[in-house]
Amino acid sequence: MPPEASIPSHLGFAILGLLARRQRTGYDIAKAMERPVGYFWTARHSQIYPELARLEDAGLVRHRVVDGAGPRPTKRYAVTAAGKRALRSWVASELEPQPVRDLETLKLWSVWLVAPEIAKSFVRQSLSAHKARLAAYEEELAGVDADTDSRDPGHPLFASRLTLEGGVRSRRAAVEWCEWMLDELDWAGDHHRSDRHRQGHGARRGT
Amino acid sequence: MPPEASIPSHLGFAILGLLARRQRTGYDIAKAMERPVGYFWTARHSQIYPELARLEDAGLVRHRVVDGAGPRPTKRYAVTAAGKRALRSWVASELEPQPVRDLETLKLWSVWLVAPEIAKSFVRQSLSAHKARLAAYEEELAGVDADTDSRDPGHPLFASRLTLEGGVRSRRAAVEWCEWMLDELDWAGDHHRSDRHRQGHGARRGT
DNA sequence: TCTTCCATGTAACGCGTTACATGATTTT
DNA sequence: AAAATCATGTAACGCGTTACATGGAAGA
């Protein structure tokens, strides 16, 4: 029997999840890690190839050499029965809380140091990024939603639908938040100026 | 003049943001990195002490030895004028897109491999985690909101209010998403069973 | 002819975590 | 008497990024 020593890393489970849907080359996996998996997990090919080797060492995936265009042999990977078992038990296991690292919020947290106009341009940047993502999610969700397989809880598209719905909801919330912030900055900017310079041209809120 | 060579890392800006609000020891910074800064950025003391040394090398912070309870001299750090300038210009700079790494969604994406009951218990786990976070944000926001300084765009509490409002909105969206998923799993589980076993006890959706 | 796509690998370096190390004061 | 808090540091290791390396086939 194979070593099967350590449980895979998070990246390992991301790869197993891709291969459980269908077999792929390392190159295919790297492409999926840009989109659509890249929406919630990212990795470069330089990380993927060594991880595939580790997964194979552990007996969780296997490969077959196929025809391909690269200078080295092209390997098509598939998940093994042990790999599927490992993935299933990981999904069923307790969800460990993950350390947060949110650059957008980190910057925003120091936004009191800059002029309201600069703050607004920062928020506008965020807003358009969130809007773009929202549009991408909505488009992809429409495609998944149209497929009746997405109603079957045992079909991959069911899980895709759940994740995309979450993406749409969170981005919608983010868009609304940004619009709320722009409103706050308008009002606060006016308020602040009229407070300090007594220009008294009134609050704009509610107009 | 000091070296001031490389621009700080993200962690460096997180520390500068803390020190721009008030002076602190490394230990204080580590505590803040658990809560409330930990809501959007985390770091351990083993990362913080070397980073403080680098920031001081670059002339962005300085320290004074004060009375303290540790075995080594206790150092209280403050941001320098150059540090405040660096932080301001970072806030005003373009927001670079960050690689996403969302373990919750990654797991959910493979949830089609497990029975609907297991899937539901996973979603229930997420739901209670999101609810707990939402409650923490709401409580902290209430405190910040009550302070009139939080209306002044030049005051740190203004930025705190913006970030907390974002937290509340995103967690509310997450809670609603989880409840929607539970509904989907109820319906889909029934649908699937009645599809396969012709038990025909009807869909529960809408009741 | 130049660029992009297919395809797989390695090396160097930076960031982050866990664990090791020390020791006084305060609280349980 | 034991545990938590204050307080600062180092070492080893794993994960992730950028850059280096190679080369055929298809399209612009």
PDB file of N, CA, C and O in Angstrom, chain B residues 1-9 16 50-62 80-83 85-86:
ATOM      1  N   MET B   1      20.608  61.273   7.320  1.00  0.00           N
ATOM      2  CA  MET B   1      19.185  60.844   7.234  1.00  0.00           C
ATOM      3  C   MET B   1      19.094  59.312   7.270  1.00  0.00           C
ATOM      4  O   MET B   1      20.037  58.618   6.881  1.00  0.00           O
ATOM      5  N   PRO B   2      17.933  58.801   7.715  1.00  0.00           N
ATOM      6  CA  PRO B   2      17.770  57.340   7.829  1.00  0.00           C
ATOM      7  C   PRO B   2      17.699  56.681   6.456  1.00  0.00           C
ATOM      8  O   PRO B   2      17.477  57.369   5.449  1.00  0.00           O
ATOM      9  N   PRO B   3      17.893  55.358   6.408  1.00  0.00           N
ATOM     10  CA  PRO B   3      17.893  54.626   5.133  1.00  0.00           C
ATOM     11  C   PRO B   3      16.597  54.837   4.346  1.00  0.00           C
ATOM     12  O   PRO B   3      16.632  55.301   3.212  1.00  0.00           O
ATOM     13  N   GLU B   4      15.441  54.526   4.966  1.00  0.00           N
ATOM     14  CA  GLU B   4      14.126  54.732   4.349  1.00  0.00           C
ATOM     15  C   GLU B   4      13.976  54.002   3.011  1.00  0.00           C
ATOM     16  O   GLU B   4      13.165  54.387   2.150  1.00  0.00           O
ATOM     17  N   ALA B   5      14.752  52.927   2.860  1.00  0.00           N
ATOM     18  CA  ALA B   5      14.840  52.211   1.587  1.00  0.00           C
ATOM     19  C   ALA B   5      13.490  51.692   1.082  1.00  0.00           C
ATOM     20  O   ALA B   5      12.787  52.399   0.346  1.00  0.00           O
ATOM     21  N   SER B   6      13.138  50.465   1.464  1.00  0.00           N
ATOM     22  CA  SER B   6      11.970  49.782   0.894  1.00  0.00           C
ATOM     23  C   SER B   6      10.679  50.273   1.551  1.00  0.00           C
ATOM     24  O   SER B   6      10.663  50.686   2.711  1.00  0.00           O
ATOM     25  N   ILE B   7       9.578  50.239   0.789  1.00  0.00           N
ATOM     26  CA  ILE B   7       8.276  50.552   1.374  1.00  0.00           C
ATOM     27  C   ILE B   7       7.870  49.376   2.265  1.00  0.00           C
ATOM     28  O   ILE B   7       8.240  48.233   1.999  1.00  0.00           O
ATOM     29  N   PRO B   8       7.127  49.679   3.333  1.00  0.00           N
ATOM     30  CA  PRO B   8       6.747  48.613   4.281  1.00  0.00           C
ATOM     31  C   PRO B   8       5.856  47.549   3.645  1.00  0.00           C
ATOM     32  O   PRO B   8       5.213  47.783   2.615  1.00  0.00           O
ATOM     33  N   SER B   9       5.821  46.396   4.290  1.00  0.00           N
ATOM     34  CA  SER B   9       4.897  45.315   3.901  1.00  0.00           C
ATOM     35  C   SER B   9       3.485  45.692   4.359  1.00  0.00           C
ATOM     36  O   SER B   9       3.297  46.691   5.051  1.00  0.00           O
ATOM     37  N   LEU B  16       1.619  50.717  11.359  1.00  0.00           N
ATOM     38  CA  LEU B  16       1.601  52.185  11.264  1.00  0.00           C
ATOM     39  C   LEU B  16       0.198  52.732  11.545  1.00  0.00           C
ATOM     40  O   LEU B  16       0.047  53.744  12.223  1.00  0.00           O
ATOM     41  N   PRO B  50      10.010  41.806  14.837  1.00  0.00           N
ATOM     42  CA  PRO B  50      10.965  42.087  13.748  1.00  0.00           C
ATOM     43  C   PRO B  50      10.488  43.203  12.814  1.00  0.00           C
ATOM     44  O   PRO B  50      11.298  43.999  12.333  1.00  0.00           O
ATOM     45  N   GLU B  51       9.162  43.254  12.577  1.00  0.00           N
ATOM     46  CA  GLU B  51       8.629  44.284  11.678  1.00  0.00           C
ATOM     47  C   GLU B  51       8.805  45.675  12.285  1.00  0.00           C
ATOM     48  O   GLU B  51       9.147  46.634  11.577  1.00  0.00           O
ATOM     49  N   LEU B  52       8.606  45.791  13.594  1.00  0.00           N
ATOM     50  CA  LEU B  52       8.845  47.069  14.285  1.00  0.00           C
ATOM     51  C   LEU B  52      10.297  47.505  14.116  1.00  0.00           C
ATOM     52  O   LEU B  52      10.582  48.683  13.881  1.00  0.00           O
ATOM     53  N   ALA B  53      11.200  46.532  14.215  1.00  0.00           N
ATOM     54  CA  ALA B  53      12.625  46.853  14.041  1.00  0.00           C
ATOM     55  C   ALA B  53      12.890  47.365  12.623  1.00  0.00           C
ATOM     56  O   ALA B  53      13.633  48.333  12.427  1.00  0.00           O
ATOM     57  N   ARG B  54      12.264  46.731  11.633  1.00  0.00           N
ATOM     58  CA  ARG B  54      12.442  47.175  10.247  1.00  0.00           C
ATOM     59  C   ARG B  54      11.872  48.576  10.043  1.00  0.00           C
ATOM     60  O   ARG B  54      12.485  49.412   9.371  1.00  0.00           O
ATOM     61  N   LEU B  55      10.669  48.818  10.613  1.00  0.00           N
ATOM     62  CA  LEU B  55      10.046  50.144  10.486  1.00  0.00           C
ATOM     63  C   LEU B  55      10.934  51.212  11.125  1.00  0.00           C
ATOM     64  O   LEU B  55      11.048  52.322  10.607  1.00  0.00           O
ATOM     65  N   GLU B  56      11.549  50.867  12.237  1.00  0.00           N
ATOM     66  CA  GLU B  56      12.425  51.827  12.909  1.00  0.00           C
ATOM     67  C   GLU B  56      13.679  52.086  12.063  1.00  0.00           C
ATOM     68  O   GLU B  56      14.117  53.232  11.930  1.00  0.00           O
ATOM     69  N   ASP B  57      14.215  51.025  11.495  1.00  0.00           N
ATOM     70  CA  ASP B  57      15.348  51.141  10.562  1.00  0.00           C
ATOM     71  C   ASP B  57      15.034  52.111   9.433  1.00  0.00           C
ATOM     72  O   ASP B  57      15.892  52.879   9.004  1.00  0.00           O
ATOM     73  N   ALA B  58      13.800  52.040   8.953  1.00  0.00           N
ATOM     74  CA  ALA B  58      13.388  52.887   7.831  1.00  0.00           C
ATOM     75  C   ALA B  58      12.986  54.283   8.293  1.00  0.00           C
ATOM     76  O   ALA B  58      12.605  55.125   7.484  1.00  0.00           O
ATOM     77  N   GLY B  59      13.011  54.513   9.611  1.00  0.00           N
ATOM     78  CA  GLY B  59      12.695  55.840  10.133  1.00  0.00           C
ATOM     79  C   GLY B  59      11.205  56.144  10.189  1.00  0.00           C
ATOM     80  O   GLY B  59      10.807  57.300  10.300  1.00  0.00           O
ATOM     81  N   LEU B  60      10.372  55.121  10.135  1.00  0.00           N
ATOM     82  CA  LEU B  60       8.922  55.345  10.120  1.00  0.00           C
ATOM     83  C   LEU B  60       8.303  55.294  11.510  1.00  0.00           C
ATOM     84  O   LEU B  60       7.203  55.800  11.727  1.00  0.00           O
ATOM     85  N   VAL B  61       8.978  54.630  12.437  1.00  0.00           N
ATOM     86  CA  VAL B  61       8.558  54.664  13.841  1.00  0.00           C
ATOM     87  C   VAL B  61       9.804  54.897  14.708  1.00  0.00           C
ATOM     88  O   VAL B  61      10.932  54.741  14.236  1.00  0.00           O
ATOM     89  N   ARG B  62       9.582  55.310  15.948  1.00  0.00           N
ATOM     90  CA  ARG B  62      10.688  55.384  16.903  1.00  0.00           C
ATOM     91  C   ARG B  62      10.173  54.895  18.244  1.00  0.00           C
ATOM     92  O   ARG B  62       8.960  54.841  18.481  1.00  0.00           O
ATOM     93  N   THR B  80       6.538  58.265  13.311  1.00  0.00           N
ATOM     94  CA  THR B  80       7.240  59.523  13.022  1.00  0.00           C
ATOM     95  C   THR B  80       6.488  60.286  11.925  1.00  0.00           C
ATOM     96  O   THR B  80       5.537  59.758  11.334  1.00  0.00           O
ATOM     97  N   ALA B  81       6.933  61.499  11.668  1.00  0.00           N
ATOM     98  CA  ALA B  81       6.314  62.280  10.587  1.00  0.00           C
ATOM     99  C   ALA B  81       6.450  61.542   9.258  1.00  0.00           C
ATOM    100  O   ALA B  81       5.504  61.474   8.471  1.00  0.00           O
ATOM    101  N   ALA B  82       7.626  60.956   9.025  1.00  0.00           N
ATOM    102  CA  ALA B  82       7.837  60.185   7.787  1.00  0.00           C
ATOM    103  C   ALA B  82       6.902  58.981   7.736  1.00  0.00           C
ATOM    104  O   ALA B  82       6.398  58.621   6.670  1.00  0.00           O
ATOM    105  N   GLY B  83       6.671  58.361   8.890  1.00  0.00           N
ATOM    106  CA  GLY B  83       5.770  57.209   8.948  1.00  0.00           C
ATOM    107  C   GLY B  83       4.345  57.592   8.595  1.00  0.00           C
ATOM    108  O   GLY B  83       3.663  56.888   7.844  1.00  0.00           O
ATOM    109  N   ARG B  85       3.455  60.128   6.785  1.00  0.00           N
ATOM    110  CA  ARG B  85       3.458  60.441   5.349  1.00  0.00           C
ATOM    111  C   ARG B  85       3.367  59.155   4.513  1.00  0.00           C
ATOM    112  O   ARG B  85       2.596  59.066   3.564  1.00  0.00           O
ATOM    113  N   ALA B  86       4.166  58.161   4.906  1.00  0.00           N
ATOM    114  CA  ALA B  86       4.166  56.877   4.177  1.00  0.00           C
ATOM    115  C   ALA B  86       2.789  56.226   4.224  1.00  0.00           C
ATOM    116  O   ALA B  86       2.281  55.723   3.211  1.00  0.00           O
TER     117      ALA B  86
END
